[in-house]
PDB file of C-alpha atoms in Angstrom:
ATOM      1  CA  MET T 126       0.000   0.000   0.000  1.00  0.00           C
ATOM      2  CA  LYS T 127       1.649   3.174  -1.212  1.00  0.00           C
ATOM      3  CA  ARG T 128      -1.127   5.547  -0.133  1.00  0.00           C
ATOM      4  CA  LEU T 129      -3.946   5.223   2.362  1.00  0.00           C
ATOM      5  CA  ALA T 130      -7.090   7.298   2.528  1.00  0.00           C
ATOM      6  CA  ILE T 131      -7.460   8.316   6.152  1.00  0.00           C
ATOM      7  CA  TYR T 132     -10.926   9.080   7.473  1.00  0.00           C
ATOM      8  CA  CYS T 133     -11.072  10.908  10.805  1.00  0.00           C
ATOM      9  CA  GLY T 134     -12.786  13.734  12.628  1.00  0.00           C
ATOM     10  CA  SER T 135     -12.281  17.427  12.003  1.00  0.00           C
ATOM     11  CA  ALA T 136     -13.252  18.047  15.634  1.00  0.00           C
ATOM     12  CA  THR T 137     -10.871  18.295  18.591  1.00  0.00           C
ATOM     13  CA  PRO T 138     -12.250  16.193  21.465  1.00  0.00           C
ATOM     14  CA  ALA T 139     -11.532  17.211  25.048  1.00  0.00           C
ATOM     15  CA  ASP T 140      -9.575  13.996  25.626  1.00  0.00           C
ATOM     16  CA  PRO T 141      -6.056  14.580  24.211  1.00  0.00           C
ATOM     17  CA  PHE T 142      -5.763  10.869  23.418  1.00  0.00           C
ATOM     18  CA  TYR T 143      -7.483  11.341  20.066  1.00  0.00           C
ATOM     19  CA  LEU T 144      -5.183  14.102  18.794  1.00  0.00           C
ATOM     20  CA  GLU T 145      -2.165  12.114  19.949  1.00  0.00           C
ATOM     21  CA  LEU T 146      -3.497   9.045  18.141  1.00  0.00           C
ATOM     22  CA  ALA T 147      -3.841  11.041  14.905  1.00  0.00           C
ATOM     23  CA  ARG T 148      -0.323  12.434  15.290  1.00  0.00           C
ATOM     24  CA  GLU T 149       1.067   8.949  15.896  1.00  0.00           C
ATOM     25  CA  VAL T 150      -0.713   7.550  12.841  1.00  0.00           C
ATOM     26  CA  GLY T 151       0.583  10.364  10.615  1.00  0.00           C
ATOM     27  CA  ARG T 152       4.136   9.924  11.861  1.00  0.00           C
ATOM     28  CA  MET T 153       4.072   6.126  11.558  1.00  0.00           C
ATOM     29  CA  LEU T 154       2.683   6.176   8.040  1.00  0.00           C
ATOM     30  CA  ALA T 155       5.337   8.676   6.938  1.00  0.00           C
ATOM     31  CA  GLU T 156       8.075   6.563   8.525  1.00  0.00           C
ATOM     32  CA  ARG T 157       6.780   3.520   6.602  1.00  0.00           C
ATOM     33  CA  GLY T 158       6.760   5.484   3.348  1.00  0.00           C
ATOM     34  CA  VAL T 159       2.969   5.361   3.083  1.00  0.00           C
ATOM     35  CA  GLY T 160       1.357   8.512   1.732  1.00  0.00           C
ATOM     36  CA  VAL T 161      -1.731  10.014   3.343  1.00  0.00           C
ATOM     37  CA  VAL T 162      -4.815  10.975   1.371  1.00  0.00           C
ATOM     38  CA  TYR T 163      -7.281  12.794   3.601  1.00  0.00           C
ATOM     39  CA  GLY T 164      -9.985  15.442   3.732  1.00  0.00           C
ATOM     40  CA  GLY T 165      -7.658  18.424   3.304  1.00  0.00           C
ATOM     41  CA  GLY T 166      -8.585  20.222   6.518  1.00  0.00           C
ATOM     42  CA  ARG T 167      -6.341  21.914   9.047  1.00  0.00           C
ATOM     43  CA  LEU T 168      -8.582  21.351  12.105  1.00  0.00           C
ATOM     44  CA  GLY T 169      -8.988  18.537  14.600  1.00  0.00           C
ATOM     45  CA  LEU T 170      -7.674  15.065  13.963  1.00  0.00           C
ATOM     46  CA  MET T 171      -7.452  15.838  10.259  1.00  0.00           C
ATOM     47  CA  GLY T 172      -4.989  18.651  10.844  1.00  0.00           C
ATOM     48  CA  ALA T 173      -3.037  16.617  13.397  1.00  0.00           C
ATOM     49  CA  ILE T 174      -2.509  13.672  11.085  1.00  0.00           C
ATOM     50  CA  ALA T 175      -1.461  15.931   8.209  1.00  0.00           C
ATOM     51  CA  ASP T 176       0.954  17.997  10.288  1.00  0.00           C
ATOM     52  CA  SER T 177       2.628  14.970  11.866  1.00  0.00           C
ATOM     53  CA  ALA T 178       2.998  13.119   8.551  1.00  0.00           C
ATOM     54  CA  LEU T 179       4.479  16.227   6.924  1.00  0.00           C
ATOM     55  CA  ALA T 180       6.851  16.791   9.862  1.00  0.00           C
ATOM     56  CA  ALA T 181       8.075  13.209   9.441  1.00  0.00           C
ATOM     57  CA  GLY T 182       8.755  13.794   5.742  1.00  0.00           C
ATOM     58  CA  GLY T 183       5.652  12.073   4.409  1.00  0.00           C
ATOM     59  CA  GLU T 184       3.464  12.785   1.414  1.00  0.00           C
ATOM     60  CA  VAL T 185       0.074  14.274   2.331  1.00  0.00           C
ATOM     61  CA  ILE T 186      -2.617  14.814  -0.280  1.00  0.00           C
ATOM     62  CA  GLY T 187      -5.741  16.705   0.700  1.00  0.00           C
ATOM     63  CA  VAL T 188      -9.077  16.475  -1.073  1.00  0.00           C
ATOM     64  CA  ILE T 189     -11.508  19.173   0.025  1.00  0.00           C
ATOM     65  CA  PRO T 190     -14.820  20.533  -1.283  1.00  0.00           C
ATOM     66  CA  GLN T 191     -14.882  24.159  -2.400  1.00  0.00           C
ATOM     67  CA  ALA T 192     -17.390  25.030   0.349  1.00  0.00           C
ATOM     68  CA  LEU T 193     -14.844  24.072   3.030  1.00  0.00           C
ATOM     69  CA  VAL T 194     -12.130  26.075   1.283  1.00  0.00           C
ATOM     70  CA  ASP T 195     -14.522  29.024   1.355  1.00  0.00           C
ATOM     71  CA  ALA T 196     -15.026  28.418   5.090  1.00  0.00           C
ATOM     72  CA  GLU T 197     -11.233  28.762   5.491  1.00  0.00           C
ATOM     73  CA  VAL T 198     -10.593  25.306   6.933  1.00  0.00           C
ATOM     74  CA  ALA T 199      -8.280  24.065   4.152  1.00  0.00           C
ATOM     75  CA  HIS T 200      -4.720  23.080   5.059  1.00  0.00           C
ATOM     76  CA  ARG T 201      -2.436  25.158   2.808  1.00  0.00           C
ATOM     77  CA  GLY T 202       0.858  23.391   3.537  1.00  0.00           C
ATOM     78  CA  LEU T 203       0.226  19.972   1.979  1.00  0.00           C
ATOM     79  CA  SER T 204       2.126  18.065  -0.694  1.00  0.00           C
ATOM     80  CA  GLU T 205      -0.980  18.485  -2.872  1.00  0.00           C
ATOM     81  CA  LEU T 206      -4.414  19.988  -2.292  1.00  0.00           C
ATOM     82  CA  HIS T 207      -7.251  19.026  -4.632  1.00  0.00           C
ATOM     83  CA  VAL T 208     -10.320  21.258  -4.478  1.00  0.00           C
ATOM     84  CA  VAL T 209     -13.477  19.500  -5.694  1.00  0.00           C
ATOM     85  CA  PRO T 210     -17.082  20.647  -6.158  1.00  0.00           C
ATOM     86  CA  GLY T 211     -18.628  18.436  -3.473  1.00  0.00           C
ATOM     87  CA  MET T 212     -18.536  15.353  -1.279  1.00  0.00           C
ATOM     88  CA  HIS T 213     -19.264  12.840  -4.041  1.00  0.00           C
ATOM     89  CA  GLN T 214     -16.220  13.960  -6.005  1.00  0.00           C
ATOM     90  CA  ARG T 215     -14.167  14.010  -2.807  1.00  0.00           C
ATOM     91  CA  LYS T 216     -14.910  10.361  -2.015  1.00  0.00           C
ATOM     92  CA  GLN T 217     -14.316   9.307  -5.611  1.00  0.00           C
ATOM     93  CA  LEU T 218     -10.900  10.969  -5.597  1.00  0.00           C
ATOM     94  CA  PHE T 219     -10.045   9.294  -2.267  1.00  0.00           C
ATOM     95  CA  THR T 220     -10.746   5.972  -3.962  1.00  0.00           C
ATOM     96  CA  ASP T 221      -8.780   6.886  -7.081  1.00  0.00           C
ATOM     97  CA  LEU T 222      -5.690   8.090  -5.184  1.00  0.00           C
ATOM     98  CA  ALA T 223      -5.452   5.474  -2.415  1.00  0.00           C
ATOM     99  CA  ASP T 224      -4.640   1.763  -2.146  1.00  0.00           C
ATOM    100  CA  GLY T 225      -6.721   1.282   0.995  1.00  0.00           C
ATOM    101  CA  PHE T 226      -8.752   3.052   3.647  1.00  0.00           C
ATOM    102  CA  VAL T 227      -8.147   3.550   7.386  1.00  0.00           C
ATOM    103  CA  THR T 228     -10.809   5.006   9.648  1.00  0.00           C
ATOM    104  CA  LEU T 229      -9.762   6.679  12.896  1.00  0.00           C
ATOM    105  CA  PRO T 230     -12.218   8.014  15.477  1.00  0.00           C
ATOM    106  CA  GLY T 231     -14.584  10.581  14.076  1.00  0.00           C
ATOM    107  CA  GLY T 232     -18.197  11.583  13.702  1.00  0.00           C
ATOM    108  CA  THR T 233     -20.868  11.716  11.025  1.00  0.00           C
ATOM    109  CA  GLY T 234     -18.596  12.576   8.092  1.00  0.00           C
ATOM    110  CA  THR T 235     -16.143   9.859   9.081  1.00  0.00           C
ATOM    111  CA  MET T 236     -18.959   7.324   9.216  1.00  0.00           C
ATOM    112  CA  ASP T 237     -20.228   8.434   5.812  1.00  0.00           C
ATOM    113  CA  GLU T 238     -16.791   7.845   4.314  1.00  0.00           C
ATOM    114  CA  LEU T 239     -16.311   4.467   6.023  1.00  0.00           C
ATOM    115  CA  TRP T 240     -19.706   3.116   4.971  1.00  0.00           C
ATOM    116  CA  GLU T 241     -19.227   4.263   1.386  1.00  0.00           C
ATOM    117  CA  ALA T 242     -15.803   2.569   1.200  1.00  0.00           C
ATOM    118  CA  LEU T 243     -17.389  -0.645   2.511  1.00  0.00           C
ATOM    119  CA  SER T 244     -20.383  -0.378   0.200  1.00  0.00           C
ATOM    120  CA  TRP T 245     -18.179   0.224  -2.834  1.00  0.00           C
ATOM    121  CA  ALA T 246     -15.999  -2.774  -1.888  1.00  0.00           C
ATOM    122  CA  GLN T 247     -19.093  -4.963  -1.532  1.00  0.00           C
ATOM    123  CA  LEU T 248     -20.372  -3.831  -4.921  1.00  0.00           C
ATOM    124  CA  GLY T 249     -16.982  -4.215  -6.612  1.00  0.00           C
ATOM    125  CA  TYR T 250     -16.178  -0.573  -7.342  1.00  0.00           C
ATOM    126  CA  HIS T 251     -12.826  -1.167  -5.641  1.00  0.00           C
ATOM    127  CA  ALA T 252     -10.999  -4.149  -4.172  1.00  0.00           C
ATOM    128  CA  ASP T 253      -8.874  -2.271  -1.624  1.00  0.00           C
ATOM    129  CA  PRO T 254      -8.747  -3.093   2.096  1.00  0.00           C
ATOM    130  CA  VAL T 255     -11.004  -1.097   4.429  1.00  0.00           C
ATOM    131  CA  GLY T 256      -9.545  -0.772   7.929  1.00  0.00           C
ATOM    132  CA  LEU T 257     -11.046   0.443  11.190  1.00  0.00           C
ATOM    133  CA  LEU T 258      -8.670   1.576  13.945  1.00  0.00           C
ATOM    134  CA  ASN T 259     -10.623   0.657  17.063  1.00  0.00           C
ATOM    135  CA  ALA T 260      -8.338   2.471  19.489  1.00  0.00           C
ATOM    136  CA  ARG T 261      -9.513   2.351  23.106  1.00  0.00           C
ATOM    137  CA  GLY T 262     -12.640   0.523  21.981  1.00  0.00           C
ATOM    138  CA  TYR T 263     -14.063   3.645  20.304  1.00  0.00           C
ATOM    139  CA  TYR T 264     -15.773   1.524  17.651  1.00  0.00           C
ATOM    140  CA  ASP T 265     -16.796  -1.496  19.765  1.00  0.00           C
ATOM    141  CA  GLU T 266     -20.505  -0.888  19.156  1.00  0.00           C
ATOM    142  CA  LEU T 267     -19.969  -0.396  15.422  1.00  0.00           C
ATOM    143  CA  VAL T 268     -18.022  -3.671  15.218  1.00  0.00           C
ATOM    144  CA  ALA T 269     -20.869  -5.389  17.088  1.00  0.00           C
ATOM    145  CA  PHE T 270     -23.389  -3.838  14.675  1.00  0.00           C
ATOM    146  CA  TRP T 271     -21.369  -5.113  11.698  1.00  0.00           C
ATOM    147  CA  ALA T 272     -21.534  -8.615  13.199  1.00  0.00           C
ATOM    148  CA  LYS T 273     -25.274  -8.196  13.823  1.00  0.00           C
ATOM    149  CA  MET T 274     -25.869  -7.321  10.150  1.00  0.00           C
ATOM    150  CA  GLY T 275     -24.185 -10.603   9.249  1.00  0.00           C
ATOM    151  CA  GLU T 276     -26.127 -12.620  11.835  1.00  0.00           C
ATOM    152  CA  VAL T 277     -29.468 -11.266  10.638  1.00  0.00           C
ATOM    153  CA  GLY T 278     -28.601 -11.757   6.954  1.00  0.00           C
ATOM    154  CA  PHE T 279     -28.177  -8.206   5.706  1.00  0.00           C
ATOM    155  CA  LEU T 280     -24.465  -8.787   5.154  1.00  0.00           C
ATOM    156  CA  ARG T 281     -23.537 -11.738   2.960  1.00  0.00           C
ATOM    157  CA  ALA T 282     -21.081 -14.268   4.387  1.00  0.00           C
ATOM    158  CA  GLN T 283     -18.504 -13.493   1.691  1.00  0.00           C
ATOM    159  CA  HIS T 284     -18.568  -9.795   2.657  1.00  0.00           C
ATOM    160  CA  ARG T 285     -18.217 -10.094   6.426  1.00  0.00           C
ATOM    161  CA  GLU T 286     -14.431  -9.827   6.183  1.00  0.00           C
ATOM    162  CA  LEU T 287     -14.534  -6.542   4.266  1.00  0.00           C
ATOM    163  CA  LEU T 288     -14.261  -4.577   7.517  1.00  0.00           C
ATOM    164  CA  ILE T 289     -10.755  -5.129   8.885  1.00  0.00           C
ATOM    165  CA  VAL T 290     -10.466  -4.138  12.545  1.00  0.00           C
ATOM    166  CA  GLY T 291      -7.321  -3.498  14.582  1.00  0.00           C
ATOM    167  CA  GLU T 292      -6.688  -1.985  17.994  1.00  0.00           C
ATOM    168  CA  THR T 293      -3.261  -0.634  16.995  1.00  0.00           C
ATOM    169  CA  LEU T 294      -2.044   0.770  13.701  1.00  0.00           C
ATOM    170  CA  GLU T 295       0.599  -1.962  13.375  1.00  0.00           C
ATOM    171  CA  GLN T 296      -2.000  -4.691  13.869  1.00  0.00           C
ATOM    172  CA  LEU T 297      -4.379  -3.034  11.435  1.00  0.00           C
ATOM    173  CA  LEU T 298      -1.786  -2.488   8.691  1.00  0.00           C
ATOM    174  CA  ASP T 299      -0.629  -6.111   8.964  1.00  0.00           C
ATOM    175  CA  ALA T 300      -4.210  -7.344   8.606  1.00  0.00           C
ATOM    176  CA  MET T 301      -4.834  -4.980   5.691  1.00  0.00           C
ATOM    177  CA  ALA T 302      -1.683  -6.214   3.933  1.00  0.00           C
ATOM    178  CA  ALA T 303      -3.078  -9.761   4.115  1.00  0.00           C
ATOM    179  CA  HIS T 304      -6.422  -8.655   2.625  1.00  0.00           C
ATOM    180  CA  ALA T 305      -7.820 -10.797  -0.176  1.00  0.00           C
ATOM    181  CA  PRO T 306     -10.641  -9.268  -2.231  1.00  0.00           C
ATOM    182  CA  THR T 307     -14.007 -10.965  -1.916  1.00  0.00           C
ATOM    183  CA  GLN T 308     -16.553 -11.751  -4.602  1.00  0.00           C
ATOM    184  CA  PRO T 309     -18.333  -8.473  -5.303  1.00  0.00           C
ATOM    185  CA  ILE T 310     -22.077  -8.296  -5.844  1.00  0.00           C
ATOM    186  CA  VAL T 311     -21.615  -7.283  -9.492  1.00  0.00           C
ATOM    187  CA  ARG T 312     -19.971 -10.670 -10.144  1.00  0.00           C
ATOM    188  CA  MET T 313     -22.570 -12.764  -8.315  1.00  0.00           C
ATOM    189  CA  ALA T 314     -25.401 -14.652  -9.939  1.00  0.00           C
ATOM    190  CA  ALA T 315     -28.875 -13.291  -9.152  1.00  0.00           C
ATOM    191  CA  ARG T 316     -29.763 -16.543  -7.343  1.00  0.00           C
ATOM    192  CA  ASP T 317     -26.900 -15.884  -4.877  1.00  0.00           C
ATOM    193  CA  LEU T 318     -28.080 -12.393  -3.992  1.00  0.00           C
TER     194      LEU T 318
END
């Protein structure tokens, strides 16, 4: 994986753990020679991951909608900054530029990006690994919900492994490196759907 799309919050939680986590991820990816593709913002976890990756000599590519540039939240010191018309183009460019996806703690926008990466993998629009960094159990309930979707039958057996979960970045990256694409829906017979 040469570049990873990183999904994370633009907020700054009161607990400093989350900013430190973002800084650690940015630094570690840069040290491994893995480029960061992210939302292009300078605030919150997004800004922390970008700044730490840049400080460690890494490549950081931002993809930001024009409306957020107008709101003056764009990070102006990146390796590259792509300004796009809206969120749909932003997520498409994430997919085009990256070899995988890592989700750190975040809120609504982070969830939107994670679910779209998973949905696109299930459909066959990409075959890249989708990772979830479940640091300090932040995503325990989401992981349980993912399992519940499979138990009930809303998630096909062959797609249950699309969400790769790790408690540390090292663990997650190792699991993502071992990722084998599954059979996407677009290649399944109608009787198997």
